[in-house]
XYZ file of C-alpha atoms in Angstrom:
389
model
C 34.148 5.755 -6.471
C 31.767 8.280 -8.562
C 29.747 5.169 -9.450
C 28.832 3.957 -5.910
C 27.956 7.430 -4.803
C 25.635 7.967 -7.749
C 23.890 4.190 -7.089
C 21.882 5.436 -3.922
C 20.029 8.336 -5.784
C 19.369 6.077 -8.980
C 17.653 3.823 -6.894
C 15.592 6.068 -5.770
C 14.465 8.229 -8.790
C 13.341 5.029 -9.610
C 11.763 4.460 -6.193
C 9.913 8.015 -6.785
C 9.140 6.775 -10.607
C 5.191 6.199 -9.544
C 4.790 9.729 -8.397
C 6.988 11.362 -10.777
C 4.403 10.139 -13.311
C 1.909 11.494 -12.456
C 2.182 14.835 -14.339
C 3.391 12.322 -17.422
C -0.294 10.928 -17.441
C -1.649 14.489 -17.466
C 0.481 15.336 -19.926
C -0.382 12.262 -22.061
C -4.234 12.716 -21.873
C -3.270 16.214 -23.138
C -1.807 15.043 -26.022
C -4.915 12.468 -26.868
C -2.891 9.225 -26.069
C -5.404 6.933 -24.748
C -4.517 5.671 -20.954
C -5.326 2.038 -20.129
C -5.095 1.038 -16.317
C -5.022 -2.493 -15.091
C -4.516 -4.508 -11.968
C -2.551 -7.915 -12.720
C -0.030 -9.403 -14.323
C -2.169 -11.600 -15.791
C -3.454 -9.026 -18.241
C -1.500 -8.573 -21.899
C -0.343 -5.288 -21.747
C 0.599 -5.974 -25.567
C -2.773 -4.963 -26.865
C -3.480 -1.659 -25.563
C 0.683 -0.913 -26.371
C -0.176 -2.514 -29.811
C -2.925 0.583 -30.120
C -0.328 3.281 -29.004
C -1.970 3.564 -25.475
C -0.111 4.073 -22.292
C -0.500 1.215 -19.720
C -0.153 2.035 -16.425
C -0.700 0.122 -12.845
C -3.581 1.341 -10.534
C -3.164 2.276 -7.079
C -3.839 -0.151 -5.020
C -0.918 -0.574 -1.984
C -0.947 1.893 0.259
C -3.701 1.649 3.396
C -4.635 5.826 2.926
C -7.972 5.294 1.712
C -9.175 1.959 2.882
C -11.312 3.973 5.795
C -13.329 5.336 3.252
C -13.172 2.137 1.563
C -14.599 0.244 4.621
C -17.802 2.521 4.350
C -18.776 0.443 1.386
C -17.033 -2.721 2.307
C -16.363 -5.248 4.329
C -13.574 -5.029 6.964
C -12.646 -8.220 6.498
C -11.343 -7.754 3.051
C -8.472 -7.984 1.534
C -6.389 -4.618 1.915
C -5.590 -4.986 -2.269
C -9.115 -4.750 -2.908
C -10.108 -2.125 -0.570
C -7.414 0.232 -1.581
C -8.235 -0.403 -5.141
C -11.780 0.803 -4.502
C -10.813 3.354 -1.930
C -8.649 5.380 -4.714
C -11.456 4.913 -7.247
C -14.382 6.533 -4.805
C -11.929 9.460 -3.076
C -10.301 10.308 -6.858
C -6.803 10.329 -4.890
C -5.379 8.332 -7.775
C -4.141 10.353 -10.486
C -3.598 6.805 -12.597
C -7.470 6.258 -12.286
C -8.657 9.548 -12.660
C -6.878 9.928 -16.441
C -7.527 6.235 -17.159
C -9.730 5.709 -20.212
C -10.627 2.408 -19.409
C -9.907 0.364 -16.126
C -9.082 -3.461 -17.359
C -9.786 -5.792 -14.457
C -9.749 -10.005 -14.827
C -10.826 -12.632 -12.979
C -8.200 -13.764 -10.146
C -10.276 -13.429 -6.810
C -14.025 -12.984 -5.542
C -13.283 -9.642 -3.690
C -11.762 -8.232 -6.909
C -14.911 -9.913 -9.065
C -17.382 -7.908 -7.094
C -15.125 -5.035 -6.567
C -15.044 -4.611 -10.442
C -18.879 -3.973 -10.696
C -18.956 -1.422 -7.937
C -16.008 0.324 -9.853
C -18.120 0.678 -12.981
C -19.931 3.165 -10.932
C -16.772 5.781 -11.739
C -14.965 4.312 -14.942
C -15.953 2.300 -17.915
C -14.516 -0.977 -16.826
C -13.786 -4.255 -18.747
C -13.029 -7.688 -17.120
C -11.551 -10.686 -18.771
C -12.712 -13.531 -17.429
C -9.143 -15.158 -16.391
C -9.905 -19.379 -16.027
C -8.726 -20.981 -12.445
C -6.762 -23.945 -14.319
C -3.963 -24.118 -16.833
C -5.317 -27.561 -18.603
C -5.542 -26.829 -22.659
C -9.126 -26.075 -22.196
C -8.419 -23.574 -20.092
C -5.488 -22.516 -22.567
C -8.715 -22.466 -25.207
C -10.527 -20.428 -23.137
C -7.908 -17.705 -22.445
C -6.944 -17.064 -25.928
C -10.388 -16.600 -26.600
C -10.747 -13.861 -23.978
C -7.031 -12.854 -25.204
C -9.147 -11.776 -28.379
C -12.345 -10.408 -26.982
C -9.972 -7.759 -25.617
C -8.771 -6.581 -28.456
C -11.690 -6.026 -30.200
C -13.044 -4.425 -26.838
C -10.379 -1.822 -27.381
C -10.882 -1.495 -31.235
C -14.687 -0.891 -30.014
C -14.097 1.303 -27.325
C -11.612 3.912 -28.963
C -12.502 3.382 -32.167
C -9.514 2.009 -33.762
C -7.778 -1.187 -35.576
C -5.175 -3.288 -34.134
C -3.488 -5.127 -36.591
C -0.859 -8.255 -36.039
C 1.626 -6.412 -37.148
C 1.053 -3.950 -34.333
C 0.534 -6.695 -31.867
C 3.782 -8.621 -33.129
C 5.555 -4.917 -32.486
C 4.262 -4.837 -29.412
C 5.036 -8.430 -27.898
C 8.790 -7.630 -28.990
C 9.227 -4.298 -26.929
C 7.719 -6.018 -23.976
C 9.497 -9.050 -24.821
C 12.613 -6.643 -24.422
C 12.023 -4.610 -21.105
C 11.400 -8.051 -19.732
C 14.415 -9.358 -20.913
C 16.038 -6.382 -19.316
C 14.494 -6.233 -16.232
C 15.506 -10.256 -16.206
C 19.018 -9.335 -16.301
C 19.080 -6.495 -13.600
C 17.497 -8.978 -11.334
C 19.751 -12.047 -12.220
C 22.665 -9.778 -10.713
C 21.865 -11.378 -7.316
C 22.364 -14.620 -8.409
C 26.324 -13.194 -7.166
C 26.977 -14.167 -3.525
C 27.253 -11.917 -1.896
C 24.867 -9.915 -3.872
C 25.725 -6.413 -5.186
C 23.025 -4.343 -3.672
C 19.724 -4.711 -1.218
C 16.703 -6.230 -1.863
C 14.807 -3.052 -1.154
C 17.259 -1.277 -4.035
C 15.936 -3.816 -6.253
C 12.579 -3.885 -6.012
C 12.650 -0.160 -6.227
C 13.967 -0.878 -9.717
C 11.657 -3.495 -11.148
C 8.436 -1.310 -9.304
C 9.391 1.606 -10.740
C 9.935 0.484 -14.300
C 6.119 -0.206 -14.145
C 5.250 3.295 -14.336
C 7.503 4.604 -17.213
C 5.054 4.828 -19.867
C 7.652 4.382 -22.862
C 8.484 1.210 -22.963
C 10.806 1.361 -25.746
C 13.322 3.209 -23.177
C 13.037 0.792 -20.413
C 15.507 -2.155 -21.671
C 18.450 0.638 -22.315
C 17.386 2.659 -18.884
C 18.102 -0.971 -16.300
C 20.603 -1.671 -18.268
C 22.851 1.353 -17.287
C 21.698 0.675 -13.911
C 22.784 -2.694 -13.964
C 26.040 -1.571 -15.563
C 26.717 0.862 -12.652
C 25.907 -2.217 -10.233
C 28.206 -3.939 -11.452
C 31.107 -1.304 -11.581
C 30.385 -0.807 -8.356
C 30.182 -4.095 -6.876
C 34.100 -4.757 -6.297
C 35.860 -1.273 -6.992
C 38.696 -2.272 -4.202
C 37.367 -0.235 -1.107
C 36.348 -1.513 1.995
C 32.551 0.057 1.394
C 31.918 -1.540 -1.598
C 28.886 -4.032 -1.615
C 30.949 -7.347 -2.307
C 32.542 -5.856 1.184
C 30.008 -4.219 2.786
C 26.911 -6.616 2.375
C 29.080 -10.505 2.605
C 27.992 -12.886 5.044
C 24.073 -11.696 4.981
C 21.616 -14.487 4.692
C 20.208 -14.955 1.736
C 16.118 -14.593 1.642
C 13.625 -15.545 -0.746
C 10.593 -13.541 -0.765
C 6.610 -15.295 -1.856
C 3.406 -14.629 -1.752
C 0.756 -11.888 -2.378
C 1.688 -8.530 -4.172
C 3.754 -6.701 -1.660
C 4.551 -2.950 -3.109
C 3.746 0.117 -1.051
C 3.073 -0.368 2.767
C 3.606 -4.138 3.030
C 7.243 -3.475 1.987
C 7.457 -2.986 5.671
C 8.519 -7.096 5.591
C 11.511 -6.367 3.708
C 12.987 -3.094 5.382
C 12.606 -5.354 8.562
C 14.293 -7.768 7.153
C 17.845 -6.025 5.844
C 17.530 -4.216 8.915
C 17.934 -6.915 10.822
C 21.137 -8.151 8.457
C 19.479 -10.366 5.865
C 19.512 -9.623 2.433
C 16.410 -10.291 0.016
C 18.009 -11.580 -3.431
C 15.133 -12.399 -5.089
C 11.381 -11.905 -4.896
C 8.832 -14.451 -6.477
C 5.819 -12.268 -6.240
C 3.644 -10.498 -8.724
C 6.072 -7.516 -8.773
C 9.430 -10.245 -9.322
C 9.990 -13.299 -10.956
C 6.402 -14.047 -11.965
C 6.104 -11.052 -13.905
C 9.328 -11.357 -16.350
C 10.504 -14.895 -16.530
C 8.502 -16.072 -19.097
C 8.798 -14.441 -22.720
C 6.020 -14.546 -25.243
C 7.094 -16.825 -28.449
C 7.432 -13.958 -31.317
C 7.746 -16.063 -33.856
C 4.582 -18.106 -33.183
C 2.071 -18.522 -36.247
C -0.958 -17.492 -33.935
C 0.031 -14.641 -31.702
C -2.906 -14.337 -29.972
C -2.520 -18.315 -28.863
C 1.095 -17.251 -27.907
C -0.179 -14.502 -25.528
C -2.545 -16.322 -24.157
C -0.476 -19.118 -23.254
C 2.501 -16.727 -21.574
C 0.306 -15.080 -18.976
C -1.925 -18.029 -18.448
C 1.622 -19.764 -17.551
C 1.494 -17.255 -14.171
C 2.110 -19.137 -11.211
C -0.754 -17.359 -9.268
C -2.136 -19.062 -6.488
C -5.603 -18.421 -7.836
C -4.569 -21.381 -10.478
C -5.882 -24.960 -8.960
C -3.519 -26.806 -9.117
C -0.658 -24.544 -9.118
C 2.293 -26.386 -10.137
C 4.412 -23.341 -12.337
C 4.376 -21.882 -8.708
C 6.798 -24.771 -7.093
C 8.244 -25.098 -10.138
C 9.794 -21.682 -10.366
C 10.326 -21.425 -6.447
C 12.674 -24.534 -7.037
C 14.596 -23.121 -9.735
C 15.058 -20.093 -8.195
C 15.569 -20.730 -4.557
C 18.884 -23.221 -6.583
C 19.862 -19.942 -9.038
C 19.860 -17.890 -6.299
C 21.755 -19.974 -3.627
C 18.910 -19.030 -1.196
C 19.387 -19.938 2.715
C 15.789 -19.289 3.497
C 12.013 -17.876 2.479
C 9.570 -15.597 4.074
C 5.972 -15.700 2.611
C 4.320 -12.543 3.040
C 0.668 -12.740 2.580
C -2.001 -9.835 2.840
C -5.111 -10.593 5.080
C -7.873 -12.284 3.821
C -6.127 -13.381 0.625
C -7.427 -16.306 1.017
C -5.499 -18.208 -1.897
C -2.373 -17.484 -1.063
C -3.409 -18.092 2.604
C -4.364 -22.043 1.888
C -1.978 -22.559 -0.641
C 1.144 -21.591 2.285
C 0.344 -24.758 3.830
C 1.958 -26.452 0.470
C 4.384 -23.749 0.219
C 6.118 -24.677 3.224
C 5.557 -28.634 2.808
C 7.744 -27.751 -0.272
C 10.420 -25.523 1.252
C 10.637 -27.128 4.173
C 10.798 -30.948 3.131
C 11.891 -31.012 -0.236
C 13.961 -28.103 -0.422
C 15.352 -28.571 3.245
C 15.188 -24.764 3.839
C 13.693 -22.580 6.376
C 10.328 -20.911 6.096
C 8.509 -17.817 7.760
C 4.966 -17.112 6.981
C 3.275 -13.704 7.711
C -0.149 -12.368 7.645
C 0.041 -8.737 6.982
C -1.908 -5.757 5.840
C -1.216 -1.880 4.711
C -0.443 -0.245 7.571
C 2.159 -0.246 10.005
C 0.834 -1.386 13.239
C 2.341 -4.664 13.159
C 6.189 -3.288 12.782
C 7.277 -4.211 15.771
C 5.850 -7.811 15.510
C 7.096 -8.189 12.336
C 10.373 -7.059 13.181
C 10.755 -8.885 16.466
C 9.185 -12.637 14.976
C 12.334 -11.928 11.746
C 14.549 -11.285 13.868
C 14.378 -14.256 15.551
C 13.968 -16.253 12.613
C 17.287 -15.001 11.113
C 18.587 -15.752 14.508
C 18.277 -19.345 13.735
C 19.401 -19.561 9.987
């Protein structure tokens, strides 16, 4: 019983992880480590670790400073981008105030420009991320894979061996492995805790800055999930949370405001058991091959394996929604995508070809943004959808 009371309050250190480390960035700038902040998942995060610098994601969810982001802007933009520059021109992001060097890439026009205007506050680099995944493209990649790198070495004056790198790819290898596991718990039906519990888990993680801890930190989580998950009283989640659909969530990066779609969602009795998204799936399934002779070939082939709708065509997209919507015995998926994301807005119409006629499941599309004006039509358009599953 001292397990399941404990569960709600680890979730949500974890859900408070981003602001709790805040005062860890100061403190590392304090202490000279170098601070690196990026965007994507596309970028290797292995070669600024390799260099002992602390990676961290920017701010870029939450609809606080788009207002003052629309000055400069378009309206019609997509809410990522404008938040990303909003935090950059009010300094309201402690991440990119103590970032050394903002690391952008390629995925999307509005980011593209974006990037230049944000040179205006930080030294910024961009990789140039190719639209394909054809061995060209592969080519390509690994070549930017290594431009990095030696932009680092340039920038903060320093030497990042293979050894270092090979170091690296293994810790990362390992929190994703972790982070992999902790996720695969809701592969049990009924699963053991809420989507929203989840996701606080894998966002969080992003913002610990030691990544050696990570794999050993979700793992005692996961352990308490699972001591938890049938302890013989009527409250515990095998109980408590049977019989709740079972929802897949795609689409555009959905952290901060726009998790709005999945509060309205296990409030109206569904449960989210996996998420496909930048922040999910797509981020940890894939490993990078440590024992490959040319690790710099063997990064660049891992992230440009990303299933981003930004690659044309897009099959490691489908691919992975089929395996998982099978792993995780899914009864339906909602798409969530933010306005005027306008590859994930054209590639839906495939999206739900697929789920609908090949998979044989239901599917929910919505257009969102960053605030929370749209609650109630969010809530009121799930609600009936669940209604029907």
């Amino acid at each position: 019983m001292e397990l399941v009371k404990t569960l709600p309050a680890i979730f949500e250190e974890f859900g408070e992880q981003r602001k709790n480390s805040f005062i860890q960035a100061m403190q590392l700038k304090e202490k000279g480590i170098p601070l690196v902040g990026v965007f994507c998942t596309y970028l290797p995060q292995e070669l600024p670790m390799a260099m002992g610098a602390a990676v961290v994601g920017l701010c870029s969810m939450s609809g606080e400073t788009i207002p003052e982001a629309e000055q400069d802007l378009p309206r019609n933009l997509c809410p990522l981008v404008k938040s990303s520059y909003g935090f950059a021109k009010t300094d309201k992001c402690p991440y990119f105030h103590f970032s050394d060097l903002i690391v952008g890439e390629t995925t999307c026009d509005g980011k593209k420009k974006m990037y230049e205007m944000l040179g205006e506050f930080k030294p910024v680099y961009v990789m140039e991320l190719p639209n394909s995944q054809s061995p060209d493209a592969l080519e390509l990649w690994k070549k930017e894979v290594i431009k990095f790198k030696e932009k680092l070495e340039s920038h903060f004056g320093v030497t990042i061996t293979e050894e270092q790198v090979r170091e690296a790819v293994r810790v990362k290898n390992e929190e994703r492995a972790a982070l992999k596991e902790f996720y695969e718990l809701m592969k049990l039906k009924p699963a053991p805790m809420l989507g929203a519990d989840m996701y606080k888990v894998l966002y969080g993680a992003t913002f610990k800055f030691d990544k050696r801890q990570i794999p050993a930190e979700v793992r005692a989580v996961a352990e308490k999930v699972r001591a938890a998950y049938d302890d013989g009283t009527p409250d515990c989640p095998k109980q408590k949370l049977a019989g709740r659909p079972r929802i897949l969530v795609t689409g555009s990066p959905i952290g901060g405001a726009s998790e709005k779609v999945i509060k309205c969602l296990e409030d109206n009795g569904a449960q989210v058991v996996v998420f496909e998204n930048c922040g999910g799936a797509k981020a940890v399934e894939e490993q990078v091959d440590e024992n490959a002779a040319d690790i710099y070939e063997a990064l660049a082939r891992r992230y440009l394996n990303i299933g981003c709708s930004c690659m044309t065509p897009n099959p490691n997209r489908f691919a992975l929604l089929d395996r998982l919507m099978d792993d995780y015995q899914v009864d339906a998926v909602v798409e969530v995508v933010l306005q005027a994301c306008h590859t994930y807005n054209v590639e839906s119409f495939g999206v739900k070809r697929f789920i609908t006629e090949k998979k044989g499941k239901p599917y929910i599309a919505l257009e969102t943004d960053y605030s929370t004006s749209d609650v109630g039509q969010i809530n009121t358009r799930l609600a009936a959808f669940l209604e029907m599953l």
